[in-house]
């Protein structure tokens, strides 16, 4: 198993957790819009964790760095929807 894959999964998991926390703090108007994205992000993180067992998945240090930056951006609730969209688009490439 790739060390970079482990790091990517850890960053993705933290990004999802940050998104979930921000989602719980969102106003009522944003909840309906954000809920499907939060659920999709959770599903993709779970799929990525399951992907650990498969061979041939190449994760670079740049992939890990990109996920770390995204996780930091999600900390800002104002960019939650944009961050979730980016998280999903990154995770889809690995799942």
mmCIF file of C-alpha atoms in Angstrom:
data_model
loop_
_atom_site.group_PDB
_atom_site.id
_atom_site.type_symbol
_atom_site.label_atom_id
_atom_site.label_comp_id
_atom_site.label_asym_id
_atom_site.label_seq_id
_atom_site.Cartn_x
_atom_site.Cartn_y
_atom_site.Cartn_z
ATOM 1 C CA UNK A 1 0.000 0.000 0.000
ATOM 2 C CA UNK A 2 1.307 3.402 -0.961
ATOM 3 C CA UNK A 3 2.338 5.787 1.781
ATOM 4 C CA UNK A 4 0.945 8.607 -0.382
ATOM 5 C CA UNK A 5 -2.388 6.777 -0.550
ATOM 6 C CA UNK A 6 -2.488 6.619 3.239
ATOM 7 C CA UNK A 7 -1.732 10.333 3.431
ATOM 8 C CA UNK A 8 -4.354 11.160 0.786
ATOM 9 C CA UNK A 9 -6.985 9.155 2.640
ATOM 10 C CA UNK A 10 -6.096 10.881 5.917
ATOM 11 C CA UNK A 11 -6.359 14.314 4.278
ATOM 12 C CA UNK A 12 -9.611 13.372 2.523
ATOM 13 C CA UNK A 13 -11.081 12.097 5.782
ATOM 14 C CA UNK A 14 -10.111 15.339 7.555
ATOM 15 C CA UNK A 15 -11.527 17.410 4.681
ATOM 16 C CA UNK A 16 -14.800 15.500 4.942
ATOM 17 C CA UNK A 17 -14.920 15.961 8.729
ATOM 18 C CA UNK A 18 -14.269 19.699 8.340
ATOM 19 C CA UNK A 19 -17.031 19.879 5.732
ATOM 20 C CA UNK A 20 -19.425 18.006 8.021
ATOM 21 C CA UNK A 21 -18.687 20.391 10.908
ATOM 22 C CA UNK A 22 -19.179 23.435 8.660
ATOM 23 C CA UNK A 23 -22.366 21.873 7.287
ATOM 24 C CA UNK A 24 -23.758 21.460 10.802
ATOM 25 C CA UNK A 25 -23.113 25.180 11.365
ATOM 26 C CA UNK A 26 -24.627 26.308 8.045
ATOM 27 C CA UNK A 27 -27.772 28.374 7.953
ATOM 28 C CA UNK A 28 -31.092 26.763 7.114
ATOM 29 C CA UNK A 29 -31.050 28.104 3.556
ATOM 30 C CA UNK A 30 -27.750 26.383 2.760
ATOM 31 C CA UNK A 31 -28.495 23.028 4.376
ATOM 32 C CA UNK A 32 -30.657 21.662 1.567
ATOM 33 C CA UNK A 33 -28.107 22.662 -1.055
ATOM 34 C CA UNK A 34 -25.101 21.328 0.834
ATOM 35 C CA UNK A 35 -26.504 18.050 2.185
ATOM 36 C CA UNK A 36 -26.197 16.044 -1.071
ATOM 37 C CA UNK A 37 -22.589 17.206 -1.510
ATOM 38 C CA UNK A 38 -21.669 16.288 2.073
ATOM 39 C CA UNK A 39 -23.219 12.844 1.598
ATOM 40 C CA UNK A 40 -21.409 12.351 -1.728
ATOM 41 C CA UNK A 41 -18.094 13.370 -0.153
ATOM 42 C CA UNK A 42 -18.635 10.858 2.653
ATOM 43 C CA UNK A 43 -19.414 8.104 0.162
ATOM 44 C CA UNK A 44 -16.321 8.876 -1.913
ATOM 45 C CA UNK A 45 -14.035 8.904 1.140
ATOM 46 C CA UNK A 46 -15.428 5.494 2.095
ATOM 47 C CA UNK A 47 -14.810 4.214 -1.445
ATOM 48 C CA UNK A 48 -11.267 5.571 -1.378
ATOM 49 C CA UNK A 49 -10.653 3.745 1.894
ATOM 50 C CA UNK A 50 -11.927 0.539 0.284
ATOM 51 C CA UNK A 51 -9.674 1.234 -2.713
ATOM 52 C CA UNK A 52 -6.632 0.834 -0.444
ATOM 53 C CA UNK A 53 -6.778 -2.870 -1.090
ATOM 54 C CA UNK A 54 -6.523 -2.536 -4.860
ATOM 55 C CA UNK A 55 -3.208 -2.453 -6.668
ATOM 56 C CA UNK A 56 -2.320 0.053 -9.327
ATOM 57 C CA UNK A 57 -3.587 3.212 -7.649
ATOM 58 C CA UNK A 58 -0.843 5.809 -7.948
ATOM 59 C CA UNK A 59 -1.012 8.769 -5.588
ATOM 60 C CA UNK A 60 1.646 11.434 -5.876
ATOM 61 C CA UNK A 61 2.910 13.867 -3.281
ATOM 62 C CA UNK A 62 1.220 16.586 -5.365
ATOM 63 C CA UNK A 63 -2.135 14.796 -4.926
ATOM 64 C CA UNK A 64 -1.622 14.776 -1.165
ATOM 65 C CA UNK A 65 -0.640 18.460 -1.156
ATOM 66 C CA UNK A 66 -3.736 19.365 -3.193
ATOM 67 C CA UNK A 67 -5.973 17.541 -0.710
ATOM 68 C CA UNK A 68 -4.264 19.289 2.225
ATOM 69 C CA UNK A 69 -4.887 22.723 0.667
ATOM 70 C CA UNK A 70 -8.503 21.775 0.028
ATOM 71 C CA UNK A 71 -8.939 20.636 3.628
ATOM 72 C CA UNK A 72 -7.662 24.004 4.829
ATOM 73 C CA UNK A 73 -10.055 25.829 2.494
ATOM 74 C CA UNK A 74 -13.031 23.869 3.812
ATOM 75 C CA UNK A 75 -12.271 25.222 7.284
ATOM 76 C CA UNK A 76 -13.741 28.489 6.030
ATOM 77 C CA UNK A 77 -17.498 27.905 5.987
ATOM 78 C CA UNK A 78 -17.917 30.616 3.357
ATOM 79 C CA UNK A 79 -16.188 28.361 0.840
ATOM 80 C CA UNK A 80 -17.892 25.164 1.942
ATOM 81 C CA UNK A 81 -19.887 24.560 -1.231
ATOM 82 C CA UNK A 82 -16.879 25.288 -3.443
ATOM 83 C CA UNK A 83 -14.681 23.119 -1.235
ATOM 84 C CA UNK A 84 -17.111 20.223 -1.329
ATOM 85 C CA UNK A 85 -17.282 20.446 -5.111
ATOM 86 C CA UNK A 86 -13.478 20.328 -5.323
ATOM 87 C CA UNK A 87 -13.265 17.481 -2.806
ATOM 88 C CA UNK A 88 -15.742 15.433 -4.804
ATOM 89 C CA UNK A 89 -13.972 16.130 -8.094
ATOM 90 C CA UNK A 90 -10.613 15.069 -6.637
ATOM 91 C CA UNK A 91 -11.971 11.929 -5.003
ATOM 92 C CA UNK A 92 -13.797 10.838 -8.144
ATOM 93 C CA UNK A 93 -10.453 10.624 -9.965
ATOM 94 C CA UNK A 94 -9.161 8.040 -7.490
ATOM 95 C CA UNK A 95 -12.279 5.962 -6.934
#
